CSV table of N, CA and C in Angstrom, one decimal:
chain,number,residue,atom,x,y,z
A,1,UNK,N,-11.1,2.4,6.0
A,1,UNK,CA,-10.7,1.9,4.7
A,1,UNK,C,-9.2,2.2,4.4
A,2,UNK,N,-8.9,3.7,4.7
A,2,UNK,CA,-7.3,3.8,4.5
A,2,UNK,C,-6.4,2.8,5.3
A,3,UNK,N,-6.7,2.2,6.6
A,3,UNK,CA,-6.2,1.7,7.4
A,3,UNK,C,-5.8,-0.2,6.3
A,4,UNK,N,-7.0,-0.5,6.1
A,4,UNK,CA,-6.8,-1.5,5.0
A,4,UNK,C,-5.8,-1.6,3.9
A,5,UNK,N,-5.9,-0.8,3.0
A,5,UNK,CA,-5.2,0.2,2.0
A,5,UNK,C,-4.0,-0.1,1.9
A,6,UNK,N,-3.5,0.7,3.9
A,6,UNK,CA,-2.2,1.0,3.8
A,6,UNK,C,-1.5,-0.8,4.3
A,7,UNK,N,-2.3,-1.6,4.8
A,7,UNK,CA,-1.6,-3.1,5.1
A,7,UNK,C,-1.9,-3.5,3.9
A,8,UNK,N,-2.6,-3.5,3.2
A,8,UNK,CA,-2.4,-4.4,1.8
A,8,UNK,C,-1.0,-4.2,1.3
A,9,UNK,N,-0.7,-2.6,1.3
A,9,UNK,CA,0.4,-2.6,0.4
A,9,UNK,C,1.6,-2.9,1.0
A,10,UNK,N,1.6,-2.6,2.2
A,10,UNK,CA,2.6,-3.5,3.3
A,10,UNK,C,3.0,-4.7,3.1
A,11,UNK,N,1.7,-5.3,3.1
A,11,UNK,CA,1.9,-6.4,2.7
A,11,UNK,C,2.7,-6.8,1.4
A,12,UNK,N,2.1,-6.3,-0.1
A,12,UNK,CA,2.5,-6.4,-1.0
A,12,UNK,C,4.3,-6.3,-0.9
A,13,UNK,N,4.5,-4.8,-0.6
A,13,UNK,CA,6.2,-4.7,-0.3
A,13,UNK,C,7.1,-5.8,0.3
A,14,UNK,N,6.1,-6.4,1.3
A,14,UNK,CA,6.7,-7.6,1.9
A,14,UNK,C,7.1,-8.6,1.1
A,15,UNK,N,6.1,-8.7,-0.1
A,15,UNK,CA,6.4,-10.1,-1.1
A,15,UNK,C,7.1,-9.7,-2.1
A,16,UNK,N,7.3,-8.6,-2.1
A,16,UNK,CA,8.3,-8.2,-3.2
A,16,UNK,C,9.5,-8.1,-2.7
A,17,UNK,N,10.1,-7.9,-1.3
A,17,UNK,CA,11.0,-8.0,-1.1
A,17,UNK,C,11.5,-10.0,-0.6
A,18,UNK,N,10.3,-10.4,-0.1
A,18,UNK,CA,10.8,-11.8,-0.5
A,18,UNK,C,11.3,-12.2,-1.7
A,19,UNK,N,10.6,-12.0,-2.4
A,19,UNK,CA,10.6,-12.1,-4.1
A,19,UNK,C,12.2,-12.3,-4.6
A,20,UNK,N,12.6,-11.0,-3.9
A,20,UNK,CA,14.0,-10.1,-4.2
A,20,UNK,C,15.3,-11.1,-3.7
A,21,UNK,N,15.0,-11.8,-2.1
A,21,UNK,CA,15.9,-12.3,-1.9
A,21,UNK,C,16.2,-13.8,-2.1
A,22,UNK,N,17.1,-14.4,-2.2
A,22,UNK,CA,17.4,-15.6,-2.5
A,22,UNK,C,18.3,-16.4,-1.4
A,23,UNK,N,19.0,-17.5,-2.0
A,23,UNK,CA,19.9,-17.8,-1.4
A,23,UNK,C,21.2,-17.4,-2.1
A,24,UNK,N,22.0,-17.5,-0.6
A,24,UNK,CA,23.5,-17.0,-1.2
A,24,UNK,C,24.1,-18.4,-1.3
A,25,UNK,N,25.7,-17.9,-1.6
A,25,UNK,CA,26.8,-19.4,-2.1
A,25,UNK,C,26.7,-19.9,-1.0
A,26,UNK,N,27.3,-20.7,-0.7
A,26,UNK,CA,28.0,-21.8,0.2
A,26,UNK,C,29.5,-21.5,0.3
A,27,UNK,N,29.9,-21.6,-1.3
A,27,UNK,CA,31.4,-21.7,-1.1
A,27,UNK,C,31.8,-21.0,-1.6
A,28,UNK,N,31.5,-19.6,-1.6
A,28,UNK,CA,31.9,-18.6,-1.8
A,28,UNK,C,32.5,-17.7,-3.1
A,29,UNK,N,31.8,-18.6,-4.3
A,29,UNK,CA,31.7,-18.9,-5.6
A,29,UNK,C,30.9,-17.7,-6.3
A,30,UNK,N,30.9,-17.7,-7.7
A,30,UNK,CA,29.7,-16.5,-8.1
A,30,UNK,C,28.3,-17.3,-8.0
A,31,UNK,N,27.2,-17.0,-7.9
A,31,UNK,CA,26.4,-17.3,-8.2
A,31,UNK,C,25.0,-16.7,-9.4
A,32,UNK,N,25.1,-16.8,-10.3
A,32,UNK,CA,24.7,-16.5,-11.5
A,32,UNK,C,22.9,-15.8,-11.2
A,33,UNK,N,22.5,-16.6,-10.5
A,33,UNK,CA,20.5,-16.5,-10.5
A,33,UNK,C,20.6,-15.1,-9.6
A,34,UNK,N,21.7,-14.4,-9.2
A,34,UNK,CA,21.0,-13.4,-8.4
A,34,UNK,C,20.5,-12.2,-9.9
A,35,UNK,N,21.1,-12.5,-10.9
A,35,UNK,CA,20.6,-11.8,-11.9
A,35,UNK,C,19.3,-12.3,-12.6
A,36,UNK,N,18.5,-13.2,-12.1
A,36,UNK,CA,17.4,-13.9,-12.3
A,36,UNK,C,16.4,-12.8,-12.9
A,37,UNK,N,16.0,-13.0,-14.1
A,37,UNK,CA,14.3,-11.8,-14.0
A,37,UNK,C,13.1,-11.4,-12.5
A,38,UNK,N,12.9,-12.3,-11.6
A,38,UNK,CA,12.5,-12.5,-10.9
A,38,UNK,C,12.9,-11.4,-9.8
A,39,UNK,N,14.5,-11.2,-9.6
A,39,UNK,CA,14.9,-10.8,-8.7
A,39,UNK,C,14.9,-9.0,-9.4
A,40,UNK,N,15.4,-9.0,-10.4
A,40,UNK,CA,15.7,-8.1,-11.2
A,40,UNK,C,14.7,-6.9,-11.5
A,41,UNK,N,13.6,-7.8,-12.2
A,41,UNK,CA,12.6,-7.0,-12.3
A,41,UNK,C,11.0,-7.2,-12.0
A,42,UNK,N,10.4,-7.8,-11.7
A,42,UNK,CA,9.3,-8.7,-11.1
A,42,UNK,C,9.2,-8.0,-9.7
A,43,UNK,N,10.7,-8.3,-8.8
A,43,UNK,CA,10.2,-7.8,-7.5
A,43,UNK,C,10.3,-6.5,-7.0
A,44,UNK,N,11.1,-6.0,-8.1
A,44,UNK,CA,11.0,-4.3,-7.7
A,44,UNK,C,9.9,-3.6,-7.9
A,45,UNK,N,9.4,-4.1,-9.4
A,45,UNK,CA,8.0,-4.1,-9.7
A,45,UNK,C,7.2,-4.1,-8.8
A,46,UNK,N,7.0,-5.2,-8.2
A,46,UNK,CA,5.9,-5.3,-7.3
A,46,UNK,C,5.9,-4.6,-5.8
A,47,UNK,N,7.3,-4.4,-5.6
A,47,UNK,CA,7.7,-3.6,-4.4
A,47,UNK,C,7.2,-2.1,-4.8
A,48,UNK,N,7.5,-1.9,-6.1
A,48,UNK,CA,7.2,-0.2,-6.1
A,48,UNK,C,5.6,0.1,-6.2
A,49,UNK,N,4.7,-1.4,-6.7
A,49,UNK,CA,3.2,-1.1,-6.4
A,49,UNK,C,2.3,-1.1,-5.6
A,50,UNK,N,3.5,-1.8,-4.0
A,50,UNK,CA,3.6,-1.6,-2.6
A,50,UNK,C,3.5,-0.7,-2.3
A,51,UNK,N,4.5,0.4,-2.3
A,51,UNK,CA,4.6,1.3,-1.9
A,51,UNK,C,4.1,2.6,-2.9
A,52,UNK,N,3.5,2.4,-4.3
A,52,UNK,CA,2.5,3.2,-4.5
A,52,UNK,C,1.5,3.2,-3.8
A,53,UNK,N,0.6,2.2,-3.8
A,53,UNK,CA,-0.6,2.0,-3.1
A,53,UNK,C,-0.5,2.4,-1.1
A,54,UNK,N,0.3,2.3,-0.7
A,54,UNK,CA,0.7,3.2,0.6
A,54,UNK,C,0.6,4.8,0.5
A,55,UNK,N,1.1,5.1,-0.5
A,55,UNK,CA,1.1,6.5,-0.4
A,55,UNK,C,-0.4,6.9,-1.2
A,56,UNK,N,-1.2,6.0,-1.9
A,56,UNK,CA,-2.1,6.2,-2.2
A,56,UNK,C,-2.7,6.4,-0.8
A,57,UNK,N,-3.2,5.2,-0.2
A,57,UNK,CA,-3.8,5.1,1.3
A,57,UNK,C,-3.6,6.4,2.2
A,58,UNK,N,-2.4,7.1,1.8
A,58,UNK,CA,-1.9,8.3,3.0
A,58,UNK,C,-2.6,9.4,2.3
A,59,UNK,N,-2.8,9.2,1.3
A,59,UNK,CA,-3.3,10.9,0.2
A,59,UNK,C,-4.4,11.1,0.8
A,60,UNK,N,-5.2,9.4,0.3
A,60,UNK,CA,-6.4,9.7,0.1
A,60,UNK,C,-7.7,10.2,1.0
A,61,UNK,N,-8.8,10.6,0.9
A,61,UNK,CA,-9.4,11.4,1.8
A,61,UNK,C,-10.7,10.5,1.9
A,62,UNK,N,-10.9,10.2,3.0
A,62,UNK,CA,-11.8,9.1,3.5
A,62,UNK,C,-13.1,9.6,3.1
A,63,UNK,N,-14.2,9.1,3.0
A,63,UNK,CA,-15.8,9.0,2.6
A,63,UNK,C,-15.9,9.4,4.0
A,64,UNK,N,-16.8,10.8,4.1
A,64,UNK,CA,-17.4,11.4,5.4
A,64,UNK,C,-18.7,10.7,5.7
A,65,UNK,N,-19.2,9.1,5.9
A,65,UNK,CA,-20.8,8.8,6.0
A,65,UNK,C,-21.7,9.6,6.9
A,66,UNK,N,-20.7,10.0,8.2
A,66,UNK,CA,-21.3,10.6,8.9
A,66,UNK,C,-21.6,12.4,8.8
A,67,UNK,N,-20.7,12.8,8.4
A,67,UNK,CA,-20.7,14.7,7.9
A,67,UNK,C,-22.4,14.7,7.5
A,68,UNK,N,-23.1,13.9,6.8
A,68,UNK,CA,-24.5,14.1,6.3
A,68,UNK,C,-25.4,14.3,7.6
A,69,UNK,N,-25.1,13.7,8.7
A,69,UNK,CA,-25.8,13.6,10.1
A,69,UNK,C,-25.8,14.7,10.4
A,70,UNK,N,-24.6,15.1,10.9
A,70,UNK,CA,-24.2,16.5,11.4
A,70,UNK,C,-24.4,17.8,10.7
A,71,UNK,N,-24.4,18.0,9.5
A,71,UNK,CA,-25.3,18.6,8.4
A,71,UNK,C,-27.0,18.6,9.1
A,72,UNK,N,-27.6,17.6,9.0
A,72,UNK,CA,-29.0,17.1,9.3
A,72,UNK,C,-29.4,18.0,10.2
A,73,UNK,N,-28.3,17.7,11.5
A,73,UNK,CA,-28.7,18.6,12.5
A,73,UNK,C,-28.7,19.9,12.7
A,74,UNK,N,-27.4,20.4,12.2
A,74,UNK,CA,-27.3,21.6,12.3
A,74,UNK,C,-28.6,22.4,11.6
A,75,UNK,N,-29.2,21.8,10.6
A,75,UNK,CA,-29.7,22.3,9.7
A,75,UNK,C,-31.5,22.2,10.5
A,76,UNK,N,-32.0,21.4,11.0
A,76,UNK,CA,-32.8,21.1,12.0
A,76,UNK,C,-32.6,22.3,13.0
A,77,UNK,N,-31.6,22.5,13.4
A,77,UNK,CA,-31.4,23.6,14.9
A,77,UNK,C,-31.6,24.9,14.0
A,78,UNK,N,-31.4,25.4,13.0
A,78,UNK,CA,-31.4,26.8,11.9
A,78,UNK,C,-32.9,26.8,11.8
A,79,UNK,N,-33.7,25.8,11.8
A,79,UNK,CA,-34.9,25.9,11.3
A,79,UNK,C,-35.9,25.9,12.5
A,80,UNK,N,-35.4,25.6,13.6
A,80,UNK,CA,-36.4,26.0,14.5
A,80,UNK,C,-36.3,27.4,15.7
């Protein structure tokens, strides 16, 4: 599950850094839209919810389904 986790947010960071880039001039001019809301704040946004959710993925501590088995047993071998 953390393996998921951590490509979602991969992913996510990836579209926020699309997000981010644009095209440049041609002719060497200013171009006004790199101050766009989009670029500005939208994609850092979403880049920084990338890379929360990654470092969630790395914290977090995976569901043991199996530890209950190995419990079972041990606990089976104590009792006979």
């Amino acid at each position: 599950m953390n393996f998921i986790l951590l490509a979602v947010g991969m992913v996510v960071v990836i579209i926020g850094f699309i997000l981010m880039s644009g095209g440049g001039t041609e002719d060497g001019s200013f171009n006004p839209e790199i101050f766009s809301p989009m670029r500005i704040k939208v994609a850092p946004a979403v880049c920084f919810i990338g890379f929360a959710s990654m470092v969630y993925a790395i914290i977090r501590k995976p569901k043991d389904d199996y530890s209950d088995g190995v419990e079972n047993v041990n606990n089976e071998k104590e009792n006979n």
